[in-house]
mmCIF file of C-alpha atoms in Angstrom:
data_model
loop_
_atom_site.group_PDB
_atom_site.id
_atom_site.type_symbol
_atom_site.label_atom_id
_atom_site.label_comp_id
_atom_site.label_asym_id
_atom_site.label_seq_id
_atom_site.Cartn_x
_atom_site.Cartn_y
_atom_site.Cartn_z
ATOM 1 C CA UNK E 1 71.304 10.927 -123.807
ATOM 2 C CA UNK E 2 73.095 14.216 -124.522
ATOM 3 C CA UNK E 3 72.926 15.230 -128.177
ATOM 4 C CA UNK E 4 75.652 17.489 -129.508
ATOM 5 C CA UNK E 5 75.017 19.881 -132.412
ATOM 6 C CA UNK E 6 78.006 21.365 -134.176
ATOM 7 C CA UNK E 7 77.776 24.519 -136.228
ATOM 8 C CA UNK E 8 78.352 25.493 -138.861
ATOM 9 C CA UNK E 9 78.344 22.297 -140.840
ATOM 10 C CA UNK E 10 80.924 23.741 -143.217
ATOM 11 C CA UNK E 11 83.149 26.752 -142.609
ATOM 12 C CA UNK E 12 84.994 28.360 -145.519
ATOM 13 C CA UNK E 13 87.955 30.525 -144.529
ATOM 14 C CA UNK E 14 91.407 31.557 -145.747
ATOM 15 C CA UNK E 15 94.815 30.880 -144.227
ATOM 16 C CA UNK E 16 95.513 33.500 -141.594
ATOM 17 C CA UNK E 17 91.830 33.860 -140.656
ATOM 18 C CA UNK E 18 90.380 33.130 -137.245
ATOM 19 C CA UNK E 19 88.044 30.100 -137.029
ATOM 20 C CA UNK E 20 85.333 29.705 -134.431
ATOM 21 C CA UNK E 21 83.556 26.346 -134.203
ATOM 22 C CA UNK E 22 80.560 25.738 -131.990
ATOM 23 C CA UNK E 23 79.319 22.653 -130.143
ATOM 24 C CA UNK E 24 75.998 22.878 -128.323
ATOM 25 C CA UNK E 25 74.660 20.194 -125.973
ATOM 26 C CA UNK E 26 71.030 19.407 -125.170
ATOM 27 C CA UNK E 27 71.876 19.128 -121.458
ATOM 28 C CA UNK E 28 74.655 20.412 -119.211
ATOM 29 C CA UNK E 29 77.891 18.481 -119.625
ATOM 30 C CA UNK E 30 79.142 17.354 -116.241
ATOM 31 C CA UNK E 31 82.484 18.881 -115.260
ATOM 32 C CA UNK E 32 82.660 20.401 -118.774
ATOM 33 C CA UNK E 33 84.040 17.131 -120.052
ATOM 34 C CA UNK E 34 84.134 18.124 -123.717
ATOM 35 C CA UNK E 35 86.864 17.132 -126.135
ATOM 36 C CA UNK E 36 87.701 18.334 -129.649
ATOM 37 C CA UNK E 37 89.353 16.257 -132.373
ATOM 38 C CA UNK E 38 90.778 17.049 -135.771
ATOM 39 C CA UNK E 39 90.465 14.471 -138.562
ATOM 40 C CA UNK E 40 92.068 14.551 -142.004
ATOM 41 C CA UNK E 41 90.961 12.251 -144.858
ATOM 42 C CA UNK E 42 92.133 8.686 -144.402
ATOM 43 C CA UNK E 43 93.458 9.378 -140.909
ATOM 44 C CA UNK E 44 92.117 8.706 -137.422
ATOM 45 C CA UNK E 45 90.959 11.603 -135.259
ATOM 46 C CA UNK E 46 93.602 13.515 -133.308
ATOM 47 C CA UNK E 47 92.861 14.841 -129.834
ATOM 48 C CA UNK E 48 93.228 18.623 -129.686
ATOM 49 C CA UNK E 49 91.427 19.717 -126.488
ATOM 50 C CA UNK E 50 89.991 17.901 -123.476
ATOM 51 C CA UNK E 51 88.063 19.082 -120.446
ATOM 52 C CA UNK E 52 86.801 21.944 -122.600
ATOM 53 C CA UNK E 53 89.983 24.007 -122.499
ATOM 54 C CA UNK E 54 93.096 21.886 -121.931
ATOM 55 C CA UNK E 55 95.357 21.454 -124.931
ATOM 56 C CA UNK E 56 96.551 17.933 -125.535
ATOM 57 C CA UNK E 57 100.260 17.174 -125.742
ATOM 58 C CA UNK E 58 101.945 18.704 -128.757
ATOM 59 C CA UNK E 59 98.989 20.785 -129.879
ATOM 60 C CA UNK E 60 99.952 24.307 -131.068
ATOM 61 C CA UNK E 61 98.726 27.207 -128.957
ATOM 62 C CA UNK E 62 96.743 28.645 -131.872
ATOM 63 C CA UNK E 63 94.128 26.051 -130.887
ATOM 64 C CA UNK E 64 92.026 26.943 -127.840
ATOM 65 C CA UNK E 65 88.840 25.651 -126.280
ATOM 66 C CA UNK E 66 86.317 27.423 -124.118
ATOM 67 C CA UNK E 67 82.781 27.150 -122.781
ATOM 68 C CA UNK E 68 80.755 25.577 -120.018
ATOM 69 C CA UNK E 69 77.391 24.024 -119.384
ATOM 70 C CA UNK E 70 75.862 23.473 -122.796
ATOM 71 C CA UNK E 71 77.882 25.778 -125.078
ATOM 72 C CA UNK E 72 81.463 25.049 -126.116
ATOM 73 C CA UNK E 73 83.787 26.610 -128.680
ATOM 74 C CA UNK E 74 86.967 25.648 -130.472
ATOM 75 C CA UNK E 75 88.940 28.630 -131.764
ATOM 76 C CA UNK E 76 91.865 28.526 -134.172
ATOM 77 C CA UNK E 77 93.457 31.926 -133.848
ATOM 78 C CA UNK E 78 95.292 32.048 -137.184
ATOM 79 C CA UNK E 79 94.660 29.272 -139.673
ATOM 80 C CA UNK E 80 97.585 27.403 -141.175
ATOM 81 C CA UNK E 81 97.149 25.348 -144.376
ATOM 82 C CA UNK E 82 97.320 22.111 -142.405
ATOM 83 C CA UNK E 83 94.368 23.146 -140.193
ATOM 84 C CA UNK E 84 91.801 22.599 -142.924
ATOM 85 C CA UNK E 85 90.121 19.374 -141.859
ATOM 86 C CA UNK E 86 87.038 17.893 -140.180
ATOM 87 C CA UNK E 87 86.517 18.734 -136.499
ATOM 88 C CA UNK E 88 84.540 16.677 -134.007
ATOM 89 C CA UNK E 89 83.340 17.548 -130.538
ATOM 90 C CA UNK E 90 82.644 14.873 -127.898
ATOM 91 C CA UNK E 91 81.092 14.974 -124.468
ATOM 92 C CA UNK E 92 82.221 12.379 -121.916
ATOM 93 C CA UNK E 93 80.597 13.825 -118.804
ATOM 94 C CA UNK E 94 77.688 11.395 -118.792
ATOM 95 C CA UNK E 95 77.856 7.633 -118.676
ATOM 96 C CA UNK E 96 76.760 7.529 -122.287
ATOM 97 C CA UNK E 97 79.155 9.748 -124.182
ATOM 98 C CA UNK E 98 78.339 11.212 -127.564
ATOM 99 C CA UNK E 99 79.855 13.002 -130.577
ATOM 100 C CA UNK E 100 78.671 15.830 -132.703
ATOM 101 C CA UNK E 101 78.203 15.375 -136.443
ATOM 102 C CA UNK E 102 81.320 17.389 -137.281
ATOM 103 C CA UNK E 103 82.326 20.730 -138.816
ATOM 104 C CA UNK E 104 84.277 20.713 -142.046
ATOM 105 C CA UNK E 105 86.778 23.566 -142.197
ATOM 106 C CA UNK E 106 87.632 24.175 -145.866
ATOM 107 C CA UNK E 107 89.759 26.660 -147.774
ATOM 108 C CA UNK E 108 87.831 29.582 -149.221
ATOM 109 C CA UNK S 1 106.532 5.492 -129.255
ATOM 110 C CA UNK S 2 103.029 4.885 -128.025
ATOM 111 C CA UNK S 3 100.937 3.304 -130.741
ATOM 112 C CA UNK S 4 97.983 1.124 -131.523
ATOM 113 C CA UNK S 5 98.236 -1.049 -134.631
ATOM 114 C CA UNK S 6 95.096 -2.597 -136.036
ATOM 115 C CA UNK S 7 94.455 -5.598 -138.263
ATOM 116 C CA UNK S 8 93.665 -5.299 -141.964
ATOM 117 C CA UNK S 9 90.520 -4.627 -143.937
ATOM 118 C CA UNK S 10 87.629 -7.112 -143.920
ATOM 119 C CA UNK S 11 84.866 -7.885 -146.358
ATOM 120 C CA UNK S 12 81.990 -9.913 -144.970
ATOM 121 C CA UNK S 13 78.552 -11.179 -146.087
ATOM 122 C CA UNK S 14 75.433 -10.126 -144.171
ATOM 123 C CA UNK S 15 74.868 -12.432 -141.215
ATOM 124 C CA UNK S 16 78.570 -13.263 -140.820
ATOM 125 C CA UNK S 17 80.866 -12.339 -137.939
ATOM 126 C CA UNK S 18 84.094 -10.309 -137.930
ATOM 127 C CA UNK S 19 86.941 -10.220 -135.415
ATOM 128 C CA UNK S 20 89.304 -7.245 -135.362
ATOM 129 C CA UNK S 21 92.519 -6.843 -133.418
ATOM 130 C CA UNK S 22 94.441 -3.875 -131.968
ATOM 131 C CA UNK S 23 97.974 -4.301 -130.622
ATOM 132 C CA UNK S 24 99.317 -1.724 -128.140
ATOM 133 C CA UNK S 25 102.953 -0.819 -127.690
ATOM 134 C CA UNK S 26 105.104 1.848 -126.102
ATOM 135 C CA UNK S 27 103.318 1.990 -122.768
ATOM 136 C CA UNK S 28 102.064 -0.313 -119.997
ATOM 137 C CA UNK S 29 99.155 -2.178 -121.600
ATOM 138 C CA UNK S 30 97.256 -2.653 -118.342
ATOM 139 C CA UNK S 31 97.477 0.994 -117.239
ATOM 140 C CA UNK S 32 94.719 2.545 -119.282
ATOM 141 C CA UNK S 33 91.310 1.517 -120.630
ATOM 142 C CA UNK S 34 90.921 0.853 -124.346
ATOM 143 C CA UNK S 35 87.898 1.551 -126.493
ATOM 144 C CA UNK S 36 86.480 0.686 -129.893
ATOM 145 C CA UNK S 37 84.697 3.292 -132.002
ATOM 146 C CA UNK S 38 83.434 3.295 -135.548
ATOM 147 C CA UNK S 39 82.691 5.762 -138.295
ATOM 148 C CA UNK S 40 80.292 4.871 -141.084
ATOM 149 C CA UNK S 41 80.868 6.481 -144.525
ATOM 150 C CA UNK S 42 80.110 10.194 -144.329
ATOM 151 C CA UNK S 43 78.927 9.907 -140.707
ATOM 152 C CA UNK S 44 80.146 10.948 -137.322
ATOM 153 C CA UNK S 45 81.966 8.891 -134.736
ATOM 154 C CA UNK S 46 80.116 6.235 -132.723
ATOM 155 C CA UNK S 47 81.353 4.625 -129.539
ATOM 156 C CA UNK S 48 81.224 0.819 -129.591
ATOM 157 C CA UNK S 49 82.618 -0.286 -126.237
ATOM 158 C CA UNK S 50 85.350 -0.288 -123.615
ATOM 159 C CA UNK S 51 87.608 -2.942 -122.096
ATOM 160 C CA UNK S 52 89.725 -2.858 -118.961
ATOM 161 C CA UNK S 53 92.996 -4.429 -120.175
ATOM 162 C CA UNK S 54 93.928 -5.537 -116.668
ATOM 163 C CA UNK S 55 90.748 -7.193 -115.389
ATOM 164 C CA UNK S 56 88.943 -7.733 -118.695
ATOM 165 C CA UNK S 57 85.773 -5.889 -117.666
ATOM 166 C CA UNK S 58 83.736 -4.599 -120.582
ATOM 167 C CA UNK S 59 80.824 -2.262 -121.371
ATOM 168 C CA UNK S 60 79.122 -1.862 -124.712
ATOM 169 C CA UNK S 61 76.924 0.581 -126.613
ATOM 170 C CA UNK S 62 73.406 -0.610 -125.722
ATOM 171 C CA UNK S 63 72.272 -0.593 -129.353
ATOM 172 C CA UNK S 64 74.960 -3.168 -130.126
ATOM 173 C CA UNK S 65 74.580 -5.219 -126.980
ATOM 174 C CA UNK S 66 74.179 -8.918 -127.748
ATOM 175 C CA UNK S 67 76.183 -8.690 -130.986
ATOM 176 C CA UNK S 68 79.504 -7.338 -129.706
ATOM 177 C CA UNK S 69 82.218 -8.996 -127.651
ATOM 178 C CA UNK S 70 85.490 -7.416 -126.593
ATOM 179 C CA UNK S 71 88.391 -9.491 -125.260
ATOM 180 C CA UNK S 72 92.056 -8.969 -124.536
ATOM 181 C CA UNK S 73 95.311 -10.930 -124.432
ATOM 182 C CA UNK S 74 97.707 -9.451 -121.915
ATOM 183 C CA UNK S 75 100.561 -11.657 -123.136
ATOM 184 C CA UNK S 76 100.542 -9.857 -126.515
ATOM 185 C CA UNK S 77 99.068 -6.494 -125.401
ATOM 186 C CA UNK S 78 96.239 -6.962 -127.848
ATOM 187 C CA UNK S 79 92.533 -6.304 -127.680
ATOM 188 C CA UNK S 80 89.884 -7.789 -129.926
ATOM 189 C CA UNK S 81 86.442 -6.781 -131.166
ATOM 190 C CA UNK S 82 84.042 -9.395 -132.427
ATOM 191 C CA UNK S 83 80.784 -8.325 -134.063
ATOM 192 C CA UNK S 84 78.156 -10.898 -134.955
ATOM 193 C CA UNK S 85 75.157 -10.986 -137.310
ATOM 194 C CA UNK S 86 76.599 -8.266 -139.511
ATOM 195 C CA UNK S 87 74.333 -6.027 -141.601
ATOM 196 C CA UNK S 88 75.100 -3.304 -144.116
ATOM 197 C CA UNK S 89 74.695 -0.790 -141.275
ATOM 198 C CA UNK S 90 77.913 -2.182 -139.757
ATOM 199 C CA UNK S 91 79.935 -1.041 -142.776
ATOM 200 C CA UNK S 92 82.391 1.438 -141.249
ATOM 201 C CA UNK S 93 85.940 2.230 -140.309
ATOM 202 C CA UNK S 94 86.547 0.733 -136.877
ATOM 203 C CA UNK S 95 89.074 2.407 -134.566
ATOM 204 C CA UNK S 96 90.633 1.323 -131.289
ATOM 205 C CA UNK S 97 91.576 4.189 -129.041
ATOM 206 C CA UNK S 98 93.229 4.658 -125.664
ATOM 207 C CA UNK S 99 91.422 6.483 -122.913
ATOM 208 C CA UNK S 100 93.036 9.757 -121.845
ATOM 209 C CA UNK S 101 92.590 8.727 -118.220
ATOM 210 C CA UNK S 102 92.734 8.522 -115.351
ATOM 211 C CA UNK S 103 90.180 5.769 -115.022
ATOM 212 C CA UNK S 104 86.921 7.229 -116.288
ATOM 213 C CA UNK S 105 84.375 4.482 -116.922
ATOM 214 C CA UNK S 106 82.787 3.860 -119.320
ATOM 215 C CA UNK S 107 83.595 6.968 -121.384
ATOM 216 C CA UNK S 108 86.563 9.297 -121.665
ATOM 217 C CA UNK S 109 88.477 11.402 -124.160
ATOM 218 C CA UNK S 110 90.839 9.425 -126.426
ATOM 219 C CA UNK S 111 94.472 10.411 -126.755
ATOM 220 C CA UNK S 112 95.920 7.628 -128.951
ATOM 221 C CA UNK S 113 94.102 6.073 -131.937
ATOM 222 C CA UNK S 114 94.793 3.107 -134.142
ATOM 223 C CA UNK S 115 95.022 3.640 -137.872
ATOM 224 C CA UNK S 116 91.529 2.190 -138.444
ATOM 225 C CA UNK S 117 90.196 -1.017 -140.010
ATOM 226 C CA UNK S 118 87.705 -0.858 -142.884
ATOM 227 C CA UNK S 119 84.897 -3.350 -142.534
ATOM 228 C CA UNK S 120 82.603 -3.752 -145.535
ATOM 229 C CA UNK S 121 79.431 -5.793 -145.281
ATOM 230 C CA UNK S 122 78.014 -6.608 -148.676
ATOM 231 C CA UNK S 123 76.244 -9.443 -150.418
#
């Protein structure tokens, strides 16, 4: 089983800042099949990025994904007030997918 | 628009069973796999299982195997999750979600999510 570790657990930034969220896997993720989701309180997750770097439909271009192998990154280039939320990474390259524990992005 | 609409909140006693529903609309029901996931209070997301809406094939999280059953009704574009022998560890928000596709089995990214169903198991 591939275990995903997200860091930091909590990230405190201000609107306009750049956010960098990390997701590290215990083993290589096949075909870099990593997805990122944003979740706000009381709402379901929303797909942001899939296959490590492809933005989902309707996602603003301030969100970008990168990485390969075991290290993956979600970057938000310039934070908007609505970006403060919980972010999850997921790997679906192995037959048993898995999620990280989440990074909470909060206003400083 | 494409959407998944789930049934309402449930409160169950330990040892009971629960059956949740998820109705799809806005796209061809049989074209993409559907999944169930759950999120316990303050915890991360956990995959529960997958169903092929066309053929009805299923696969489940091994830790839940034997307690979980997923079914579908193509006439109403609805999938169901039944979980037996509930314990307090099953208290969570349960989500249905559509696979991004094409046809990755048994796991994929999820592009459409239901609104979630709160299941509380308490004596």
